[in-house]
Short mmCIF file of C-alpha atoms in Angstrom, two decimals:
data_model
loop_
_atom_site.label_atom_id
_atom_site.label_comp_id
_atom_site.label_asym_id
_atom_site.label_seq_id
_atom_site.Cartn_x
_atom_site.Cartn_y
_atom_site.Cartn_z
CA MET A 1 -0.48 -0.14 -0.19
CA GLU A 2 3.13 2.27 0.67
CA ILE A 3 4.36 2.13 -2.84
CA LEU A 4 0.66 2.76 -4.73
CA ILE A 5 -0.16 6.05 -2.45
CA THR A 6 3.18 6.79 -3.05
CA LYS A 7 2.20 7.00 -7.08
CA TYR A 8 -0.37 8.97 -6.24
CA LEU A 9 0.77 11.74 -4.67
CA SER A 10 2.91 11.48 -7.25
CA THR A 11 1.32 10.96 -9.67
CA ARG A 12 -2.63 12.09 -8.47
CA SER A 13 -3.76 9.56 -10.04
CA GLU A 14 -7.63 8.65 -9.69
CA ALA A 15 -6.55 4.84 -10.75
CA ALA A 16 -3.55 5.01 -8.67
CA TYR A 17 -6.12 6.19 -5.94
CA ASN A 18 -8.87 3.78 -5.96
CA GLU A 19 -6.38 1.35 -5.84
CA ALA A 20 -3.99 2.18 -2.97
CA TYR A 21 -7.86 2.09 -1.45
CA ARG A 22 -8.80 -0.88 -2.95
CA LYS A 23 -6.48 -2.69 -0.87
CA PHE A 24 -6.27 -1.09 2.16
CA ILE A 25 -10.07 -2.05 2.79
CA ARG A 26 -9.45 -5.23 1.30
CA THR A 27 -7.11 -6.02 3.76
CA ARG A 28 -7.86 -4.05 7.19
CA ARG A 29 -11.61 -5.34 6.75
CA ALA A 30 -11.10 -8.28 9.17
CA SER A 31 -9.72 -6.23 11.62
CA ILE A 32 -12.66 -3.98 10.90
CA ALA A 33 -15.45 -7.32 11.12
CA SER A 34 -14.11 -7.48 14.67
CA ASP A 35 -12.96 -4.22 16.14
CA ALA A 36 -17.16 -3.44 15.11
CA LYS A 37 -17.99 -6.84 16.75
CA LYS A 38 -16.26 -5.92 19.41
CA MET A 39 -16.95 -2.34 20.13
CA ARG A 40 -20.94 -3.57 19.46
CA VAL A 41 -21.66 -1.41 16.49
CA PRO A 42 -22.48 -2.17 12.88
CA PHE A 43 -20.44 -2.64 10.00
CA GLU A 44 -20.85 0.22 7.63
CA ASP A 45 -20.17 2.81 10.21
CA MET A 46 -16.11 0.96 11.33
CA GLN A 47 -15.55 1.00 7.73
CA ALA A 48 -16.52 4.79 8.11
CA LEU A 49 -13.77 5.34 11.00
CA TYR A 50 -11.33 3.66 8.87
CA GLU A 51 -12.90 5.67 6.12
CA ASP A 52 -12.12 8.67 7.39
CA CYS A 53 -8.83 7.55 8.99
CA TRP A 54 -7.18 7.38 5.78
CA MET A 55 -8.63 9.77 4.07
CA GLY A 56 -7.11 12.21 6.62
CA ALA A 57 -4.06 10.38 6.15
CA ILE A 58 -4.06 11.15 2.38
CA GLU A 59 -5.17 14.79 3.19
CA ASP A 60 -2.26 15.50 5.34
CA ALA A 61 0.54 13.92 3.06
CA GLU A 62 -1.31 15.95 0.18
CA SER A 63 -0.74 19.24 2.87
CA GLY A 64 2.97 18.54 3.17
CA VAL A 65 3.10 16.53 6.26
CA PRO A 66 6.11 14.37 6.22
CA ILE A 67 5.00 10.75 6.96
CA LEU A 68 7.34 7.76 6.38
CA ASN A 69 5.06 5.29 6.99
CA PHE A 70 1.70 5.71 6.37
CA ASN A 71 1.10 2.02 7.63
CA ALA A 72 1.57 2.55 11.19
CA TYR A 73 0.23 6.34 10.97
CA ILE A 74 -3.26 5.73 9.47
CA LYS A 75 -2.76 2.80 12.40
CA THR A 76 -2.37 5.41 15.25
CA ALA A 77 -5.41 7.60 13.69
CA ILE A 78 -7.92 4.89 14.07
CA GLU A 79 -6.31 3.52 17.74
CA SER A 80 -6.81 7.42 18.47
CA ARG A 81 -10.81 7.34 17.02
CA LYS A 82 -11.71 4.49 18.32
CA CYS A 83 -11.15 5.81 21.98
CA ASN A 84 -12.86 8.88 21.48
CA LEU A 85 -16.00 6.92 20.09
CA GLU A 86 -15.79 4.39 23.33
CA ARG A 87 -15.49 7.31 24.71
CA ASP A 88 -17.72 9.63 23.21
CA ARG A 89 -20.19 5.83 24.80
CA LYS A 90 -19.65 7.32 28.60
CA ARG A 91 -20.36 10.78 27.48
CA PRO A 92 -24.41 11.19 27.51
CA ARG A 93 -25.23 10.72 31.60
CA ARG A 94 -21.96 12.53 32.40
CA ASP A 95 -22.94 15.45 29.94
CA TYR A 96 -26.47 15.57 30.96
CA ARG A 97 -25.66 16.06 34.48
CA ARG A 98 -24.00 18.62 33.78
CA GLU A 99 -25.91 20.23 31.28
CA ARG A 100 -28.80 20.38 33.84
CA LEU A 101 -26.71 21.75 36.98
CA GLU A 102 -25.38 24.72 34.51
CA SER A 103 -28.85 25.24 34.11
CA GLY A 104 -29.91 25.13 36.49
CA MET A 105 -32.56 22.26 36.22
CA PRO A 106 -33.23 19.82 38.28
CA LEU A 107 -31.54 16.98 37.93
CA ASP A 108 -33.99 13.90 37.67
CA GLY A 109 -35.93 13.55 41.45
CA GLU A 110 -35.30 17.11 42.26
CA LYS A 111 -37.44 19.87 42.47
CA SER A 112 -37.69 22.64 39.47
CA ASP A 113 -37.02 26.25 40.97
CA GLU A 114 -36.42 29.11 40.10
CA SER A 115 -33.31 29.65 37.75
CA PHE A 116 -35.45 27.17 35.79
CA PHE A 117 -37.66 29.34 34.82
CA GLU A 118 -35.63 32.17 34.43
CA PHE A 119 -33.33 30.36 31.74
CA ALA A 120 -36.83 29.59 30.19
CA ASP A 121 -38.19 33.00 30.36
CA GLU A 122 -35.14 34.62 28.98
CA TYR A 123 -35.01 31.32 26.14
CA ASN A 124 -36.61 32.64 23.23
CA LEU A 125 -37.91 28.57 21.35
CA GLU A 126 -39.43 30.76 18.10
CA ASN A 127 -36.37 32.66 17.55
CA ASP A 128 -34.20 29.97 17.75
CA VAL A 129 -36.34 27.68 15.28
CA ILE A 130 -36.59 30.32 12.51
CA SER A 131 -32.73 31.07 13.10
CA ARG A 132 -31.87 27.50 12.82
CA ILE A 133 -34.54 27.22 9.59
CA GLN A 134 -32.49 29.85 7.70
CA ARG A 135 -28.83 28.33 8.55
CA LYS A 136 -30.41 26.00 7.04
CA ARG A 137 -31.93 27.02 3.96
CA GLU A 138 -28.38 29.01 2.93
CA GLN A 139 -26.45 25.79 2.97
CA LEU A 140 -28.92 24.75 0.52
CA ALA A 141 -28.82 27.60 -1.83
CA LEU A 142 -25.40 27.62 -1.82
CA LEU A 143 -24.83 24.10 -2.26
CA SER A 144 -26.40 23.27 -4.67
CA ALA A 145 -25.10 26.39 -7.26
CA LEU A 146 -21.86 24.87 -6.17
CA VAL A 147 -23.30 21.12 -7.48
CA GLU A 148 -25.14 22.71 -10.56
CA ASN A 149 -22.60 21.87 -12.38
CA SER A 150 -21.39 18.17 -11.47
CA ASP A 151 -21.59 15.35 -12.86
CA VAL A 152 -25.30 13.17 -12.49
CA ILE A 153 -22.92 10.82 -10.06
CA THR A 154 -22.09 13.32 -7.28
CA LYS A 155 -26.11 15.42 -7.43
CA LYS A 156 -27.40 12.11 -7.04
CA LEU A 157 -24.70 12.16 -3.54
CA LEU A 158 -25.54 14.77 -2.40
CA GLN A 159 -30.09 13.86 -3.48
CA ALA A 160 -28.73 10.37 -0.97
CA ALA A 161 -27.25 12.40 1.42
CA ARG A 162 -29.83 14.24 2.03
CA GLU A 163 -32.36 11.46 2.14
CA ILE A 164 -30.32 9.48 4.09
CA HIS A 165 -30.44 12.13 6.96
CA HIS A 166 -33.85 12.77 7.19
CA LYS A 167 -35.00 9.64 7.28
CA GLY A 168 -32.61 8.95 10.24
CA GLY A 169 -29.30 6.71 9.03
CA LYS A 170 -25.41 7.07 8.49
CA ILE A 171 -24.29 8.98 5.97
CA ASN A 172 -21.01 7.42 4.57
CA ALA A 173 -19.25 5.32 1.62
CA TYR A 174 -21.09 2.42 1.87
CA THR A 175 -24.54 3.99 2.46
CA LEU A 176 -24.10 6.02 -0.51
CA GLY A 177 -22.91 3.56 -2.99
CA LYS A 178 -25.54 1.70 -2.07
CA ALA A 179 -28.22 4.02 -2.43
CA ILE A 180 -27.35 5.72 -5.77
CA GLY A 181 -25.84 2.29 -7.13
CA VAL A 182 -22.20 2.79 -7.27
CA THR A 183 -19.06 1.77 -5.28
CA ASP A 184 -17.54 3.49 -1.68
CA LYS A 185 -14.10 3.97 -3.37
CA VAL A 186 -16.36 6.02 -6.33
CA ILE A 187 -18.26 7.78 -3.70
CA THR A 188 -14.99 8.84 -0.97
CA LEU A 189 -13.58 9.97 -4.28
CA ARG A 190 -16.33 12.83 -5.02
CA PHE A 191 -16.38 13.05 -1.47
CA LYS A 192 -12.42 14.72 -1.54
CA ARG A 193 -13.17 16.81 -4.07
CA LEU A 194 -16.23 18.46 -2.47
CA GLN A 195 -14.34 18.86 0.43
CA THR A 196 -11.14 20.39 -1.72
CA THR A 197 -13.88 22.84 -3.00
CA PHE A 198 -15.51 23.98 0.22
CA ASP A 199 -11.62 24.21 1.39
CA ASN A 200 -10.64 26.37 -1.06
CA LEU A 201 -13.55 29.02 -0.94
CA GLY A 202 -13.85 28.67 2.81
CA TYR A 203 -17.55 27.18 3.61
CA GLY A 204 -15.99 24.37 6.32
CA ASN A 205 -16.15 20.78 6.03
CA ILE A 206 -19.32 19.04 3.53
CA ARG A 207 -21.46 17.45 5.77
CA ASP A 208 -23.02 20.00 7.88
CA TYR A 209 -24.57 20.75 4.15
CA LEU A 210 -25.39 17.31 3.81
CA THR A 211 -27.70 17.37 6.88
CA ALA A 212 -29.51 20.45 6.52
#
């Protein structure tokens, strides 16, 4: 894989990128399945985690980060992401308690006090909802304008992402590829190109726009 990645970085060839990606996923499939089972998450979610680490390593190398051993670099990134995933699982209850205490809201089983009602009076639900709706509309308009002249696959990808999100599904290369009938490698490459465009224009993470 090291040779294939080096070849891609020197040529920026789509064929070299796809070949390196296929080898990465093929050689990691058993590890993905094992990690998914251990952490009790869907195989697709764990594969998406591996894909993100792979793409992160490629993007770091493209931006000039000196990477002497891609296998070790990606492995370290994967282990870090898995630790974060495990930590996030344990966080909800702690965050729930802290957020309620900080906002003056009672914990379960406790009586409410005046601080909660003062907080509620200051919060304008209608303005908040209107603001969020407006932001989503602006994101959708921007995304539509940027991909207006894109190829059919890219447009289908974006439409499928929004549909999957609104149905409560997971947005990753596997689910998108399955939805529009292309390989996950094609999806990964399209995402990479779109994110590069967004980075160059200073618009942030494209995933924020896909969930609008």
